[in-house]
Short mmCIF file of C-alpha atoms in Angstrom, two decimals:
data_model
loop_
_atom_site.label_atom_id
_atom_site.label_comp_id
_atom_site.label_asym_id
_atom_site.label_seq_id
_atom_site.Cartn_x
_atom_site.Cartn_y
_atom_site.Cartn_z
CA MET A 1 91.96 -25.26 106.76
CA THR A 2 89.55 -25.15 104.01
CA ILE A 3 87.14 -22.50 104.74
CA ASP A 4 84.20 -22.72 102.84
CA LYS A 5 82.45 -20.24 101.32
CA ASP A 6 79.16 -21.59 100.56
CA SER A 7 78.62 -21.68 104.66
CA ASP A 8 75.85 -19.99 106.72
CA ASP A 9 79.13 -19.51 108.76
CA TRP A 10 82.31 -18.48 107.05
CA ILE A 11 83.49 -15.21 107.31
CA ALA A 12 86.25 -13.67 104.22
CA LYS A 13 90.42 -15.33 105.28
CA SER A 14 92.03 -12.26 107.01
CA PRO A 15 94.27 -12.91 110.47
CA ALA A 16 91.91 -12.90 112.20
CA THR A 17 90.73 -16.03 111.79
CA ASP A 18 94.29 -17.05 111.06
CA ALA A 19 94.80 -16.13 114.30
CA LEU A 20 92.28 -17.92 115.59
CA ILE A 21 92.41 -21.12 113.21
CA ILE A 22 95.84 -21.04 114.01
CA ASP A 23 95.57 -21.02 117.96
CA GLY A 24 93.54 -24.93 117.47
CA GLY A 25 90.99 -23.80 120.40
CA ALA A 26 92.98 -21.73 122.91
CA ASP A 27 90.52 -18.94 124.58
CA LEU A 28 89.46 -16.04 122.75
CA ASN A 29 90.94 -13.77 124.81
CA ASN A 30 94.03 -14.20 123.87
CA THR A 31 93.96 -14.31 120.35
CA LEU A 32 92.12 -11.34 117.67
CA ASP A 33 88.70 -11.05 117.32
CA PRO A 34 87.47 -13.42 114.31
CA THR A 35 83.74 -11.29 114.65
CA LEU A 36 85.16 -8.30 113.22
CA GLU A 37 84.29 -9.29 109.54
CA PHE A 38 80.76 -9.36 110.90
CA PRO A 39 78.74 -6.08 110.81
CA THR A 40 78.60 -5.22 114.47
CA TYR A 41 75.07 -5.63 114.57
CA THR A 42 75.39 -9.57 113.49
CA ARG A 43 76.68 -10.76 117.70
CA TYR A 44 73.24 -9.01 118.91
CA ALA A 45 71.31 -10.96 116.54
CA VAL A 46 72.70 -14.56 117.13
CA VAL A 47 72.27 -13.42 120.85
CA ALA A 48 68.93 -12.70 120.78
CA SER A 49 68.06 -15.23 118.05
CA CYS A 50 69.45 -17.89 120.69
CA PHE A 51 66.43 -16.62 123.57
CA VAL A 52 64.12 -17.17 121.50
CA ILE A 53 64.79 -20.79 120.40
CA GLN A 54 65.59 -21.60 124.42
CA GLY A 55 62.39 -19.71 124.75
CA LEU A 56 60.13 -21.56 122.67
CA SER A 57 62.09 -25.33 123.16
CA CYS A 58 62.65 -24.88 127.12
CA GLY A 59 59.21 -22.81 127.94
CA LEU A 60 57.03 -25.97 126.26
CA VAL A 61 58.71 -28.33 128.63
CA HIS A 62 57.45 -26.25 131.76
CA SER A 63 54.26 -25.93 130.14
CA TRP A 64 53.72 -28.91 129.03
CA GLY A 65 51.90 -29.56 132.92
CA VAL A 66 49.13 -27.13 132.44
CA GLN A 67 48.14 -28.91 129.85
CA GLN A 68 49.03 -32.82 131.67
CA GLU A 69 46.37 -31.54 134.61
CA TYR A 70 44.00 -30.80 131.69
CA LEU A 71 43.83 -34.18 130.89
CA ALA A 72 44.50 -36.41 133.34
CA ALA A 73 41.15 -33.88 135.21
CA ASN A 74 38.66 -33.95 132.23
CA VAL A 75 39.25 -36.42 130.18
CA TYR A 76 41.26 -39.37 131.78
CA VAL A 77 39.33 -38.27 134.56
CA GLY A 78 39.50 -42.44 137.37
CA GLU A 79 41.81 -43.87 134.94
CA THR A 80 44.91 -44.36 136.45
CA SER A 81 47.21 -46.31 134.74
CA LYS A 82 46.46 -43.74 131.75
CA ILE A 83 47.24 -40.56 134.13
CA LYS A 84 50.25 -42.40 135.77
CA THR A 85 51.66 -42.99 132.06
CA LEU A 86 50.64 -38.99 131.49
CA SER A 87 53.26 -37.87 134.46
CA TYR A 88 55.91 -40.06 132.19
CA ILE A 89 55.86 -37.23 129.32
CA GLY A 90 57.68 -34.21 131.56
CA THR A 91 59.68 -36.85 131.70
CA LEU A 92 61.02 -37.99 128.70
CA MET A 93 61.01 -33.88 127.90
CA TYR A 94 63.20 -33.02 130.68
CA PHE A 95 65.44 -36.34 129.33
CA SER A 96 65.50 -35.76 125.79
CA LEU A 97 66.92 -31.87 126.28
CA TYR A 98 69.89 -33.65 127.27
CA LEU A 99 70.18 -36.39 125.50
CA TRP A 100 71.47 -35.60 122.54
CA GLY A 101 73.47 -32.88 123.00
CA MET A 102 76.19 -35.27 122.49
CA LEU A 103 75.30 -35.06 118.98
CA ALA A 104 73.94 -31.39 118.33
CA GLY A 105 77.16 -30.33 119.00
CA TRP A 106 78.40 -32.34 116.76
CA LEU A 107 76.66 -32.22 114.08
CA ALA A 108 76.84 -28.75 114.83
CA GLU A 109 80.46 -28.11 114.43
CA VAL A 110 81.20 -30.04 110.96
CA TRP A 111 77.77 -29.31 109.79
CA SER A 112 75.82 -26.36 110.24
CA TYR A 113 75.04 -24.53 113.27
CA ARG A 114 71.78 -22.56 111.14
CA LYS A 115 70.99 -25.94 109.40
CA LEU A 116 70.69 -28.04 112.30
CA CYS A 117 68.68 -25.82 114.82
CA PHE A 118 66.31 -25.70 112.29
CA VAL A 119 66.03 -29.37 111.72
CA GLY A 120 65.42 -29.03 115.23
CA ILE A 121 62.76 -27.15 114.59
CA VAL A 122 61.07 -28.60 111.81
CA ILE A 123 60.34 -31.83 114.21
CA MET A 124 59.21 -29.54 117.58
CA ALA A 125 56.64 -28.74 114.94
CA ILE A 126 56.11 -32.27 113.96
CA GLY A 127 55.99 -33.09 116.91
CA GLN A 128 53.47 -30.66 118.18
CA LEU A 129 51.30 -31.60 115.18
CA LEU A 130 51.07 -35.60 114.95
CA ALA A 131 50.93 -34.27 119.32
CA SER A 132 47.44 -33.18 118.52
CA PHE A 133 45.82 -35.95 116.97
CA CYS A 134 46.26 -38.29 119.63
CA LYS A 135 43.40 -40.31 121.99
CA GLU A 136 45.86 -42.00 124.26
CA PRO A 137 48.99 -41.26 126.39
CA TRP A 138 51.44 -44.16 125.05
CA GLN A 139 50.84 -41.93 121.84
CA LEU A 140 51.15 -38.88 123.82
CA CYS A 141 54.47 -39.67 124.79
CA LEU A 142 55.85 -40.76 121.38
CA THR A 143 54.91 -37.75 120.08
CA GLU A 144 55.89 -35.11 122.88
CA GLY A 145 58.43 -36.81 125.00
CA VAL A 146 60.35 -38.47 121.83
CA VAL A 147 59.33 -36.77 118.51
CA PHE A 148 59.06 -33.27 120.14
CA GLY A 149 61.71 -34.45 122.46
CA LEU A 150 64.05 -35.26 119.05
CA GLY A 151 63.15 -31.46 118.81
CA ILE A 152 64.14 -29.29 122.11
CA GLY A 153 67.18 -31.86 122.23
CA LEU A 154 68.28 -30.46 118.76
CA VAL A 155 68.20 -27.32 119.25
CA PHE A 156 69.54 -26.84 122.55
CA SER A 157 73.09 -27.37 122.49
CA PRO A 158 74.11 -24.95 119.87
CA THR A 159 71.36 -22.30 121.53
CA SER A 160 73.61 -22.05 124.25
CA THR A 161 76.90 -22.44 122.57
CA ALA A 162 76.17 -19.63 119.85
CA PRO A 163 76.99 -16.65 121.30
CA ALA A 164 80.63 -17.25 123.40
CA ARG A 165 81.97 -17.64 119.93
CA TRP A 166 81.20 -13.66 118.81
CA PHE A 167 81.67 -11.89 122.23
CA THR A 168 85.38 -12.30 124.28
CA LYS A 169 84.56 -9.46 126.46
CA ARG A 170 81.22 -9.46 127.16
CA ARG A 171 81.09 -13.74 127.23
CA GLY A 172 78.39 -14.32 130.04
CA LEU A 173 76.34 -11.96 129.84
CA ALA A 174 76.89 -12.95 125.68
CA THR A 175 75.21 -16.68 126.79
CA GLY A 176 73.63 -14.86 130.41
CA VAL A 177 70.81 -13.06 128.10
CA ALA A 178 70.88 -16.43 126.12
CA VAL A 179 69.66 -19.34 128.61
CA ALA A 180 67.25 -16.49 130.12
CA GLY A 181 65.01 -17.09 126.91
CA VAL A 182 65.03 -20.69 129.32
CA GLY A 183 62.63 -18.89 132.27
CA VAL A 184 61.41 -16.48 130.45
CA GLY A 185 59.75 -18.70 127.84
CA GLY A 186 57.91 -20.52 130.28
CA LEU A 187 56.48 -16.93 132.22
CA VAL A 188 55.06 -16.50 128.45
CA ILE A 189 53.88 -19.90 126.90
CA ALA A 190 52.65 -21.16 129.94
CA PRO A 191 50.00 -18.62 130.05
CA LEU A 192 49.20 -18.78 126.71
CA THR A 193 48.78 -22.26 127.51
CA GLU A 194 46.70 -21.80 130.09
CA PHE A 195 45.03 -19.84 127.99
CA LEU A 196 44.56 -21.85 124.14
CA VAL A 197 43.59 -24.79 126.60
CA ARG A 198 40.78 -22.84 128.69
CA GLU A 199 39.43 -21.37 125.75
CA THR A 200 40.07 -24.30 122.50
CA SER A 201 40.92 -27.25 123.96
CA VAL A 202 44.23 -28.88 124.71
CA GLU A 203 44.31 -30.05 120.76
CA TRP A 204 44.16 -27.06 118.80
CA SER A 205 46.58 -25.42 121.81
CA LEU A 206 48.82 -27.88 120.77
CA ARG A 207 48.34 -27.18 116.80
CA ILE A 208 48.64 -23.56 117.49
CA SER A 209 51.93 -23.76 119.32
CA ALA A 210 53.31 -25.63 116.18
CA ILE A 211 52.02 -22.87 114.03
CA TYR A 212 53.96 -20.32 116.22
CA ILE A 213 57.48 -22.80 116.67
CA ILE A 214 57.80 -22.69 113.03
CA VAL A 215 57.10 -19.95 112.52
CA LEU A 216 59.43 -17.66 115.43
CA GLY A 217 61.61 -20.72 115.20
CA SER A 218 62.29 -20.56 112.02
CA ILE A 219 63.15 -16.64 111.95
CA ALA A 220 65.13 -17.02 114.70
CA CYS A 221 67.27 -19.90 112.33
CA TYR A 222 68.34 -17.87 109.80
CA PHE A 223 70.13 -15.54 112.15
CA VAL A 224 72.33 -19.16 114.26
CA ARG A 225 76.02 -19.08 112.73
CA VAL A 226 78.88 -18.14 114.90
CA PRO A 227 81.99 -16.74 113.03
CA PHE A 228 83.92 -19.78 111.49
CA GLN A 229 83.03 -23.81 110.38
CA ASP A 230 86.68 -25.90 110.35
CA LYS A 231 85.77 -27.06 106.73
CA THR A 232 87.81 -30.46 107.75
CA ARG A 233 86.15 -31.97 109.30
CA THR A 234 83.78 -33.69 108.46
CA LEU A 235 81.12 -36.87 110.42
CA ARG A 236 83.74 -39.33 110.60
CA SER A 237 86.07 -36.87 112.52
CA PHE A 238 84.70 -36.83 116.03
CA ASP A 239 87.38 -36.08 118.40
CA TRP A 240 87.42 -38.47 121.02
CA HIS A 241 90.83 -36.70 122.41
CA ALA A 242 88.97 -35.12 125.47
CA PHE A 243 87.66 -38.24 127.17
CA GLY A 244 92.00 -38.63 128.30
CA ASP A 245 91.61 -35.15 129.93
CA TRP A 246 90.73 -35.96 133.43
CA ARG A 247 90.04 -33.02 133.89
CA PHE A 248 87.61 -33.17 131.47
CA ALA A 249 85.94 -36.64 133.30
CA ILE A 250 85.64 -34.00 136.99
CA HIS A 251 83.64 -31.30 134.74
CA ALA A 252 81.12 -34.46 133.11
CA TRP A 253 81.24 -35.42 137.17
CA MET A 254 79.97 -31.73 138.36
CA VAL A 255 77.73 -32.16 135.60
CA PHE A 256 76.22 -35.16 136.80
CA PHE A 257 75.47 -34.08 139.76
CA VAL A 258 74.02 -30.92 139.41
CA THR A 259 71.19 -32.19 137.34
CA ALA A 260 70.66 -34.91 139.14
CA ALA A 261 70.15 -31.77 142.06
CA TYR A 262 68.45 -28.91 139.82
CA ILE A 263 64.71 -29.88 138.88
CA VAL A 264 64.20 -32.14 142.93
CA PRO A 265 63.07 -28.43 144.16
CA TYR A 266 61.47 -27.27 141.98
CA ALA A 267 59.57 -30.72 141.95
CA PHE A 268 59.27 -31.06 146.00
CA LEU A 269 58.98 -27.55 147.55
CA PRO A 270 55.53 -26.99 146.42
CA GLU A 271 53.84 -29.81 148.25
CA PHE A 272 57.09 -29.48 150.52
CA TRP A 273 55.01 -26.05 151.85
CA VAL A 274 51.41 -27.29 151.41
CA ASP A 275 52.52 -29.66 154.02
CA ASN A 276 53.18 -26.84 155.88
CA GLY A 277 49.91 -24.81 156.01
CA ILE A 278 50.96 -23.05 153.15
CA SER A 279 48.31 -22.94 150.24
CA SER A 280 48.54 -24.34 146.75
CA GLN A 281 47.75 -20.78 145.51
CA THR A 282 51.46 -19.30 147.64
CA ALA A 283 52.84 -22.63 146.76
CA SER A 284 52.38 -21.99 143.09
CA VAL A 285 53.22 -18.41 143.71
CA LEU A 286 56.41 -18.96 145.38
CA ILE A 287 57.31 -21.14 142.58
CA ALA A 288 56.88 -18.27 140.52
CA VAL A 289 58.84 -16.33 141.88
CA ALA A 290 61.76 -19.09 142.01
CA ASN A 291 61.58 -19.52 138.51
CA VAL A 292 61.58 -15.93 138.10
CA ALA A 293 65.22 -15.44 139.99
CA SER A 294 66.32 -18.17 137.98
CA SER A 295 65.81 -15.70 134.52
CA VAL A 296 67.50 -12.50 136.94
CA GLY A 297 70.19 -15.53 137.44
CA ARG A 298 71.41 -16.82 134.54
CA VAL A 299 71.99 -12.76 132.72
CA ALA A 300 73.36 -11.93 136.00
CA THR A 301 75.78 -14.56 136.51
CA GLY A 302 76.62 -14.65 132.99
CA PHE A 303 77.75 -10.47 133.49
CA ALA A 304 78.64 -11.93 137.23
CA ALA A 305 82.26 -14.22 134.69
CA ASP A 306 82.77 -11.44 132.37
CA TYR A 307 84.17 -9.37 136.10
CA ILE A 308 85.51 -11.99 138.58
CA GLY A 309 85.63 -15.05 136.48
CA VAL A 310 84.04 -18.06 134.63
CA LEU A 311 85.13 -20.81 137.41
CA ASN A 312 85.60 -18.33 140.53
CA SER A 313 81.67 -17.40 139.60
CA LEU A 314 80.40 -20.81 139.37
CA VAL A 315 82.33 -21.22 142.33
CA LEU A 316 79.87 -19.21 144.04
CA CYS A 317 76.95 -20.36 143.08
CA LEU A 318 77.57 -23.00 144.21
CA ALA A 319 78.24 -22.83 147.24
CA ILE A 320 75.07 -20.79 147.58
CA ALA A 321 72.82 -23.80 145.74
CA SER A 322 74.08 -25.97 147.89
CA ILE A 323 73.80 -23.92 151.54
CA SER A 324 70.16 -22.95 150.35
CA CYS A 325 69.51 -26.58 150.99
CA PHE A 326 71.07 -27.57 153.51
CA VAL A 327 70.00 -24.63 155.32
CA LEU A 328 67.55 -22.42 154.18
CA TRP A 329 64.73 -25.72 152.74
CA PRO A 330 64.66 -27.58 156.40
CA PHE A 331 63.42 -24.35 157.98
CA ALA A 332 61.24 -22.52 154.40
CA THR A 333 57.89 -23.55 155.76
CA GLY A 334 56.56 -19.76 156.33
CA ILE A 335 55.89 -17.94 153.12
CA GLY A 336 59.27 -15.45 154.34
CA VAL A 337 61.78 -17.58 154.22
CA GLY A 338 60.07 -19.91 151.51
CA VAL A 339 60.87 -16.34 149.10
CA VAL A 340 64.45 -16.34 150.22
CA MET A 341 64.65 -20.37 149.12
CA GLY A 342 62.91 -19.84 145.77
CA LEU A 343 64.79 -15.82 145.64
CA CYS A 344 68.53 -17.99 146.65
CA TYR A 345 68.11 -21.19 144.64
CA GLY A 346 66.14 -19.28 141.44
CA PHE A 347 69.24 -17.14 141.07
CA THR A 348 72.02 -20.07 141.23
CA ALA A 349 70.73 -22.99 140.22
CA GLY A 350 68.83 -20.98 136.59
CA GLY A 351 73.35 -18.84 137.15
CA TYR A 352 74.16 -22.13 136.47
CA TRP A 353 73.45 -23.00 133.49
CA SER A 354 74.84 -19.64 131.60
CA LEU A 355 77.94 -20.72 133.20
CA ALA A 356 78.06 -24.21 132.37
CA PRO A 357 79.12 -23.86 128.83
CA LEU A 358 80.92 -20.61 129.96
CA ALA A 359 83.57 -23.01 132.31
CA ALA A 360 83.72 -25.95 128.97
CA GLY A 361 85.22 -23.12 126.97
CA LYS A 362 87.82 -21.80 129.37
CA LEU A 363 88.61 -25.03 130.44
CA PHE A 364 88.67 -26.98 126.64
CA GLY A 365 89.02 -24.41 124.30
CA VAL A 366 86.01 -22.38 122.35
CA ASP A 367 86.75 -23.86 119.18
CA LYS A 368 85.26 -26.94 120.15
CA LEU A 369 82.63 -26.10 122.30
CA ALA A 370 79.99 -26.71 121.13
CA SER A 371 81.00 -30.53 120.85
CA ASN A 372 82.08 -30.32 124.19
CA ALA A 373 79.22 -29.13 126.10
CA GLY A 374 77.40 -31.72 123.88
CA ILE A 375 78.87 -34.10 125.23
CA PHE A 376 77.76 -32.38 129.29
CA TYR A 377 74.38 -32.48 128.12
CA THR A 378 74.21 -35.44 127.56
CA VAL A 379 75.58 -36.68 130.56
CA SER A 380 72.98 -34.01 132.00
CA ALA A 381 70.30 -36.91 130.37
CA VAL A 382 71.44 -39.24 133.61
CA GLY A 383 71.57 -37.15 136.34
CA ALA A 384 68.14 -35.60 135.16
CA TRP A 385 67.06 -39.31 134.28
CA LEU A 386 68.31 -40.04 137.86
CA GLY A 387 67.78 -37.17 140.46
CA GLY A 388 64.43 -37.03 140.54
CA PRO A 389 63.33 -41.20 140.91
CA ALA A 390 65.81 -40.82 144.35
CA ALA A 391 64.72 -38.39 145.81
CA GLY A 392 60.96 -39.38 145.77
CA ALA A 393 62.95 -42.70 146.91
CA ILE A 394 63.45 -41.10 149.44
CA LEU A 395 60.47 -38.92 150.52
CA SER A 396 58.76 -42.07 150.60
CA GLY A 397 60.92 -43.83 153.15
CA PRO A 398 60.72 -42.17 156.93
CA GLY A 399 57.70 -40.00 157.98
CA HIS A 400 55.74 -41.78 154.92
CA GLY A 401 55.73 -38.81 152.07
CA THR A 402 55.99 -36.10 154.95
CA ASN A 403 60.02 -35.69 156.52
CA PHE A 404 61.72 -33.67 153.56
CA ILE A 405 64.66 -33.46 155.84
CA GLY A 406 66.56 -36.20 154.19
CA MET A 407 65.48 -34.83 150.87
CA SER A 408 67.11 -32.15 151.49
CA ALA A 409 70.39 -33.17 152.59
CA TYR A 410 70.71 -35.09 149.95
CA VAL A 411 70.70 -32.46 147.73
CA GLY A 412 71.94 -30.15 149.64
CA ALA A 413 74.92 -33.28 149.41
CA LEU A 414 74.66 -32.80 145.23
CA TRP A 415 75.35 -29.78 144.79
CA LEU A 416 78.14 -29.72 147.40
CA ALA A 417 79.44 -32.38 145.65
CA ALA A 418 79.44 -31.02 142.62
CA LEU A 419 80.91 -27.66 144.56
CA VAL A 420 84.14 -29.52 145.20
CA LEU A 421 85.08 -31.15 141.40
CA ALA A 422 84.46 -27.39 140.86
CA ILE A 423 86.80 -26.15 143.40
CA VAL A 424 88.94 -29.09 142.08
CA ASN A 425 89.31 -28.08 138.22
CA ARG A 426 89.40 -23.88 139.21
CA SER A 427 92.63 -24.75 141.27
CA LEU A 428 94.20 -27.21 137.98
CA PHE A 429 94.11 -24.40 136.02
CA SER A 430 95.54 -21.98 138.52
CA LYS A 431 96.42 -22.15 142.26
CA ARG A 432 96.60 -19.05 142.48
CA PHE A 433 92.92 -17.51 144.97
CA PHE A 434 92.16 -14.65 144.19
CA ALA A 435 92.18 -14.40 139.96
CA LYS A 436 89.90 -14.48 137.59
CA ILE A 437 89.57 -17.29 135.96
#
């Protein structure tokens, strides 16, 4: 293997890196620490930078609803077809967030984590800037849904996986803190967007977001790196061997089921609560509770993974999420049970996003974590695209949109299917029930 000294991901040749390179993808817990060649603060700077980029990208996805609501209520009043087109933009963003995972993970490994993230940040800013000059919803679909969506898709996989390359003992906590940027970004950027829309306009809110994306994102990108990079791999040397591992297929199906289920409660619980006599303002607060729990869950489950094992934590998370949908959702017709539902589902569903890349690293090695996790994120795009519409079709059946029992059972069944597959992979990894894995 040759190491490129001019790369931003280079470290000096040492016994530590030799062990890691020879190991060829085994768990870093079984090798020497490759980060010893760097100052101690480097690993923490990587986590912080990934936190910021995750917050910028996903926070803006979450804040789109503020702009969509304003446009529907004040610009396209009574224009049903245009309002319907606006509703596609959020789905396009969510879809694009995962769609480009396979490409982004591969490019990060064979090119550069830092440079790829910078390219993604620039595309995100361009998407927001172009959107500020759009007059028609279809134009917003192209700029926000496609261009901006490409940008967030390029940064999501590298920033989800880079922290795991820097830690051995606290890998779960580091990843959890980084991906917690998703929830924190939503909590910060959504109110900021609402303020900018109210005080200026949708157009200027988009232009201002382009400015802080390029400023904050560029600074954060400088610190995104990994401790080593295999420069013998090229753009033509994509590793297809993983597709021959049936554990890989099991994990991919698990990811598909989770992503199909994940967003449905967030999208439909407010409607469920309003139909059961809870005010829309209170329903918004209950969803905010779920979002806060999601941020806490991302950190807490990563922390737990360091002590009880990644695969064990994943099984526990999926089990609680499934129980939340089967048992709590049908009875969450009041504020009390609604809070419990929001806390349990938000905590465990959010925690999954910390554990997913960690589980991929545990099962298939961390040296190709970005490309492997990227493949799983691309699979997630299919689940994200199909899960919501299927839930909506179920809701539009018996009860004419007022009977949510079928929907809660559908979402619970998806989480349960993911749980079964996670248990299978966990048992294939080790048959010892109390093993820390």
